[in-house]
Tab-separated table of C-alpha atoms in Angstrom:
chain	number	residue	atom	x	y	z
A	1	ASP	CA	0.000	0.000	0.000
A	2	LEU	CA	1.616	3.200	-1.256
A	3	LYS	CA	0.129	5.505	1.381
A	4	GLN	CA	1.420	3.203	4.119
A	5	GLU	CA	4.889	3.210	2.525
A	6	ASP	CA	4.889	7.000	2.243
A	7	LEU	CA	3.861	7.392	5.841
A	8	LYS	CA	6.616	5.006	6.900
A	9	SER	CA	9.300	6.961	5.069
A	10	ILE	CA	7.951	10.269	6.402
A	11	ASN	CA	8.055	8.932	9.992
A	12	PHE	CA	11.552	7.615	9.370
A	13	GLY	CA	12.733	10.995	8.095
A	14	ILE	CA	11.172	12.902	10.994
A	15	ALA	CA	12.742	10.577	13.570
A	16	MET	CA	16.141	10.829	11.860
A	17	HIS	CA	15.967	14.647	11.815
A	18	TYR	CA	15.062	14.658	15.496
A	19	MET	CA	17.988	12.435	16.428
A	20	LEU	CA	20.340	14.708	14.451
A	21	GLU	CA	18.942	17.732	16.251
A	22	MET	CA	19.371	16.042	19.654
A	23	LEU	CA	23.016	15.152	18.951
A	24	GLY	CA	24.332	18.554	19.908
A	25	GLU	CA	28.001	18.440	18.950
A	26	PHE	CA	28.666	16.081	16.048
A	27	GLU	CA	30.597	13.584	18.163
A	28	GLU	CA	30.101	9.823	18.138
A	29	HIS	CA	29.817	9.688	21.945
A	30	ASN	CA	26.604	11.743	21.722
A	31	ILE	CA	24.850	9.094	19.633
A	32	THR	CA	23.569	6.951	22.519
A	33	GLN	CA	21.781	9.785	24.281
A	34	ALA	CA	20.366	11.230	21.057
A	35	LYS	CA	19.122	7.767	20.080
A	36	ASP	CA	17.396	7.338	23.469
A	37	MET	CA	15.678	10.691	23.044
A	38	MET	CA	14.566	9.740	19.552
A	39	ILE	CA	13.205	6.388	20.784
A	40	ASN	CA	11.314	8.123	23.605
A	41	LYS	CA	9.638	10.451	21.152
A	42	TYR	CA	9.224	8.342	18.003
A	43	GLY	CA	9.953	4.745	19.032
A	44	HIS	CA	6.271	3.812	18.928
A	45	SER	CA	6.115	4.448	15.179
A	46	LEU	CA	9.406	2.748	14.257
A	47	GLU	CA	10.478	-0.864	13.976
A	48	SER	CA	13.717	-1.820	15.702
A	49	SER	CA	15.346	-2.371	12.299
A	50	GLU	CA	14.501	1.253	11.410
A	51	ILE	CA	16.004	2.517	14.666
A	52	GLU	CA	19.234	0.622	13.904
A	53	ASP	CA	19.163	1.988	10.350
A	54	ILE	CA	18.851	5.602	11.567
A	55	GLU	CA	21.690	5.089	14.030
A	56	SER	CA	24.006	3.617	11.403
A	57	ARG	CA	23.234	6.423	8.930
A	58	ILE	CA	24.100	9.021	11.557
A	59	LYS	CA	27.340	7.195	12.403
A	60	LEU	CA	28.255	7.275	8.707
A	61	LEU	CA	27.523	11.001	8.640
A	62	LEU	CA	29.755	11.713	11.626
A	63	GLU	CA	32.612	9.833	9.941
A	64	ASN	CA	32.160	11.700	6.654
A	65	GLU	CA	35.097	14.050	5.998
A	66	LYS	CA	33.127	16.435	3.813
A	67	PHE	CA	30.421	16.748	6.459
A	68	LYS	CA	33.066	17.336	9.149
A	69	THR	CA	34.445	20.213	7.107
A	70	LEU	CA	31.054	21.744	6.274
A	71	SER	CA	29.815	21.526	9.861
A	72	SER	CA	32.891	23.002	11.512
A	73	GLY	CA	32.078	26.408	12.885
A	74	GLU	CA	29.169	27.927	14.778
A	75	CYS	CA	26.249	25.525	14.361
A	76	TYR	CA	22.594	26.465	14.540
A	77	ARG	CA	20.221	23.509	14.454
A	78	GLU	CA	16.614	23.781	13.266
A	79	LYS	CA	17.211	27.489	12.796
A	80	ALA	CA	14.017	29.481	12.285
A	81	ILE	CA	14.240	32.146	9.604
A	82	ARG	CA	11.622	34.625	8.496
A	83	TYR	CA	11.985	35.668	4.883
A	84	LYS	CA	9.396	37.140	2.512
A	85	ASN	CA	6.757	36.608	5.217
A	86	ASN	CA	7.486	32.892	5.432
A	87	LEU	CA	8.727	31.138	8.513
A	88	ARG	CA	11.030	28.261	7.631
A	89	TYR	CA	13.353	26.005	9.578
A	90	ILE	CA	16.845	25.184	8.354
A	91	ASP	CA	18.124	21.771	9.504
A	92	LEU	CA	21.658	23.025	10.013
A	93	LEU	CA	23.134	26.459	9.514
A	94	VAL	CA	26.886	26.798	10.021
A	95	LYS	CA	28.948	29.956	10.200
A	96	SER	CA	32.526	29.071	9.276
A	97	GLU	CA	35.696	30.737	10.538
A	98	SER	CA	35.855	32.781	7.336
A	99	ASP	CA	32.283	34.120	7.770
A	100	ILE	CA	30.959	31.935	4.991
A	101	TRP	CA	27.619	30.335	5.876
A	102	ASN	CA	26.701	26.755	5.000
A	103	VAL	CA	23.057	25.769	4.770
A	104	ILE	CA	22.708	21.998	5.173
A	105	ASP	CA	19.447	20.190	4.600
A	106	TYR	CA	19.230	16.534	5.667
A	107	LYS	CA	17.331	14.001	3.580
A	108	SER	CA	16.773	10.293	4.187
A	109	SER	CA	16.122	9.485	0.517
A	110	THR	CA	16.808	10.970	-2.897
A	111	GLY	CA	13.148	11.171	-3.969
A	112	TYR	CA	11.654	14.609	-4.783
A	113	SER	CA	15.147	16.017	-5.309
A	114	GLU	CA	13.951	18.875	-7.573
A	115	HIS	CA	11.749	20.098	-4.745
A	116	HIS	CA	14.639	19.730	-2.281
A	117	LEU	CA	16.969	21.795	-4.480
A	118	LYS	CA	14.389	24.582	-4.692
A	119	GLN	CA	13.966	24.541	-0.927
A	120	VAL	CA	17.704	24.883	-0.262
A	121	ARG	CA	18.108	27.601	-2.906
A	122	TYR	CA	15.398	29.536	-1.091
A	123	TYR	CA	17.243	29.178	2.240
A	124	VAL	CA	20.532	30.268	0.647
A	125	GLN	CA	18.893	33.368	-0.806
A	126	ALA	CA	17.318	34.189	2.551
A	127	ILE	CA	20.565	33.851	4.525
A	128	LYS	CA	22.431	35.958	1.915
A	129	LYS	CA	19.821	38.689	2.285
A	130	ILE	CA	19.858	38.514	6.087
A	131	THR	CA	23.646	38.337	6.639
A	132	GLY	CA	25.089	39.954	3.530
A	133	ASN	CA	27.706	37.186	3.556
A	134	GLU	CA	28.627	34.438	1.152
A	135	VAL	CA	26.330	31.427	1.545
A	136	ASN	CA	26.599	27.872	0.217
A	137	GLY	CA	23.778	25.360	0.211
A	138	TYR	CA	24.036	21.587	0.483
A	139	LEU	CA	21.676	18.660	0.354
A	140	CYS	CA	22.968	16.004	2.658
A	141	TYR	CA	21.515	12.577	1.863
A	142	LEU	CA	21.847	10.079	4.697
A	143	LEU	CA	21.321	6.896	2.716
A	144	LYS	CA	21.448	3.330	3.929
A	145	ASP	CA	25.049	2.703	2.954
A	146	GLU	CA	26.457	6.068	1.960
A	147	ILE	CA	26.376	9.773	2.636
A	148	LYS	CA	25.844	11.892	-0.458
A	149	ILE	CA	26.444	15.600	-0.170
A	150	VAL	CA	25.264	17.686	-3.115
A	151	LYS	CA	26.156	21.361	-3.467
A	152	VAL	CA	23.107	23.340	-4.567
Protein backbone atom coordinates (compact mmCIF):
# COMPACT_ATOMS: atom_id res chain seq x y z
CA ASP A 1 0.00 0.00 0.00
CA LEU A 2 1.62 3.20 -1.26
CA LYS A 3 0.13 5.51 1.38
CA GLN A 4 1.42 3.20 4.12
CA GLU A 5 4.89 3.21 2.52
CA ASP A 6 4.89 7.00 2.24
CA LEU A 7 3.86 7.39 5.84
CA LYS A 8 6.62 5.01 6.90
CA SER A 9 9.30 6.96 5.07
CA ILE A 10 7.95 10.27 6.40
CA ASN A 11 8.05 8.93 9.99
CA PHE A 12 11.55 7.61 9.37
CA GLY A 13 12.73 11.00 8.10
CA ILE A 14 11.17 12.90 10.99
CA ALA A 15 12.74 10.58 13.57
CA MET A 16 16.14 10.83 11.86
CA HIS A 17 15.97 14.65 11.81
CA TYR A 18 15.06 14.66 15.50
CA MET A 19 17.99 12.43 16.43
CA LEU A 20 20.34 14.71 14.45
CA GLU A 21 18.94 17.73 16.25
CA MET A 22 19.37 16.04 19.65
CA LEU A 23 23.02 15.15 18.95
CA GLY A 24 24.33 18.55 19.91
CA GLU A 25 28.00 18.44 18.95
CA PHE A 26 28.67 16.08 16.05
CA GLU A 27 30.60 13.58 18.16
CA GLU A 28 30.10 9.82 18.14
CA HIS A 29 29.82 9.69 21.95
CA ASN A 30 26.60 11.74 21.72
CA ILE A 31 24.85 9.09 19.63
CA THR A 32 23.57 6.95 22.52
CA GLN A 33 21.78 9.79 24.28
CA ALA A 34 20.37 11.23 21.06
CA LYS A 35 19.12 7.77 20.08
CA ASP A 36 17.40 7.34 23.47
CA MET A 37 15.68 10.69 23.04
CA MET A 38 14.57 9.74 19.55
CA ILE A 39 13.21 6.39 20.78
CA ASN A 40 11.31 8.12 23.61
CA LYS A 41 9.64 10.45 21.15
CA TYR A 42 9.22 8.34 18.00
CA GLY A 43 9.95 4.74 19.03
CA HIS A 44 6.27 3.81 18.93
CA SER A 45 6.12 4.45 15.18
CA LEU A 46 9.41 2.75 14.26
CA GLU A 47 10.48 -0.86 13.98
CA SER A 48 13.72 -1.82 15.70
CA SER A 49 15.35 -2.37 12.30
CA GLU A 50 14.50 1.25 11.41
CA ILE A 51 16.00 2.52 14.67
CA GLU A 52 19.23 0.62 13.90
CA ASP A 53 19.16 1.99 10.35
CA ILE A 54 18.85 5.60 11.57
CA GLU A 55 21.69 5.09 14.03
CA SER A 56 24.01 3.62 11.40
CA ARG A 57 23.23 6.42 8.93
CA ILE A 58 24.10 9.02 11.56
CA LYS A 59 27.34 7.19 12.40
CA LEU A 60 28.26 7.28 8.71
CA LEU A 61 27.52 11.00 8.64
CA LEU A 62 29.76 11.71 11.63
CA GLU A 63 32.61 9.83 9.94
CA ASN A 64 32.16 11.70 6.65
CA GLU A 65 35.10 14.05 6.00
CA LYS A 66 33.13 16.43 3.81
CA PHE A 67 30.42 16.75 6.46
CA LYS A 68 33.07 17.34 9.15
CA THR A 69 34.44 20.21 7.11
CA LEU A 70 31.05 21.74 6.27
CA SER A 71 29.82 21.53 9.86
CA SER A 72 32.89 23.00 11.51
CA GLY A 73 32.08 26.41 12.89
CA GLU A 74 29.17 27.93 14.78
CA CYS A 75 26.25 25.53 14.36
CA TYR A 76 22.59 26.46 14.54
CA ARG A 77 20.22 23.51 14.45
CA GLU A 78 16.61 23.78 13.27
CA LYS A 79 17.21 27.49 12.80
CA ALA A 80 14.02 29.48 12.29
CA ILE A 81 14.24 32.15 9.60
CA ARG A 82 11.62 34.63 8.50
CA TYR A 83 11.99 35.67 4.88
CA LYS A 84 9.40 37.14 2.51
CA ASN A 85 6.76 36.61 5.22
CA ASN A 86 7.49 32.89 5.43
CA LEU A 87 8.73 31.14 8.51
CA ARG A 88 11.03 28.26 7.63
CA TYR A 89 13.35 26.00 9.58
CA ILE A 90 16.84 25.18 8.35
CA ASP A 91 18.12 21.77 9.50
CA LEU A 92 21.66 23.03 10.01
CA LEU A 93 23.13 26.46 9.51
CA VAL A 94 26.89 26.80 10.02
CA LYS A 95 28.95 29.96 10.20
CA SER A 96 32.53 29.07 9.28
CA GLU A 97 35.70 30.74 10.54
CA SER A 98 35.85 32.78 7.34
CA ASP A 99 32.28 34.12 7.77
CA ILE A 100 30.96 31.93 4.99
CA TRP A 101 27.62 30.34 5.88
CA ASN A 102 26.70 26.76 5.00
CA VAL A 103 23.06 25.77 4.77
CA ILE A 104 22.71 22.00 5.17
CA ASP A 105 19.45 20.19 4.60
CA TYR A 106 19.23 16.53 5.67
CA LYS A 107 17.33 14.00 3.58
CA SER A 108 16.77 10.29 4.19
CA SER A 109 16.12 9.48 0.52
CA THR A 110 16.81 10.97 -2.90
CA GLY A 111 13.15 11.17 -3.97
CA TYR A 112 11.65 14.61 -4.78
CA SER A 113 15.15 16.02 -5.31
CA GLU A 114 13.95 18.88 -7.57
CA HIS A 115 11.75 20.10 -4.75
CA HIS A 116 14.64 19.73 -2.28
CA LEU A 117 16.97 21.80 -4.48
CA LYS A 118 14.39 24.58 -4.69
CA GLN A 119 13.97 24.54 -0.93
CA VAL A 120 17.70 24.88 -0.26
CA ARG A 121 18.11 27.60 -2.91
CA TYR A 122 15.40 29.54 -1.09
CA TYR A 123 17.24 29.18 2.24
CA VAL A 124 20.53 30.27 0.65
CA GLN A 125 18.89 33.37 -0.81
CA ALA A 126 17.32 34.19 2.55
CA ILE A 127 20.56 33.85 4.53
CA LYS A 128 22.43 35.96 1.91
CA LYS A 129 19.82 38.69 2.29
CA ILE A 130 19.86 38.51 6.09
CA THR A 131 23.65 38.34 6.64
CA GLY A 132 25.09 39.95 3.53
CA ASN A 133 27.71 37.19 3.56
CA GLU A 134 28.63 34.44 1.15
CA VAL A 135 26.33 31.43 1.55
CA ASN A 136 26.60 27.87 0.22
CA GLY A 137 23.78 25.36 0.21
CA TYR A 138 24.04 21.59 0.48
CA LEU A 139 21.68 18.66 0.35
CA CYS A 140 22.97 16.00 2.66
CA TYR A 141 21.52 12.58 1.86
CA LEU A 142 21.85 10.08 4.70
CA LEU A 143 21.32 6.90 2.72
CA LYS A 144 21.45 3.33 3.93
CA ASP A 145 25.05 2.70 2.95
CA GLU A 146 26.46 6.07 1.96
CA ILE A 147 26.38 9.77 2.64
CA LYS A 148 25.84 11.89 -0.46
CA ILE A 149 26.44 15.60 -0.17
CA VAL A 150 25.26 17.69 -3.11
CA LYS A 151 26.16 21.36 -3.47
CA VAL A 152 23.11 23.34 -4.57
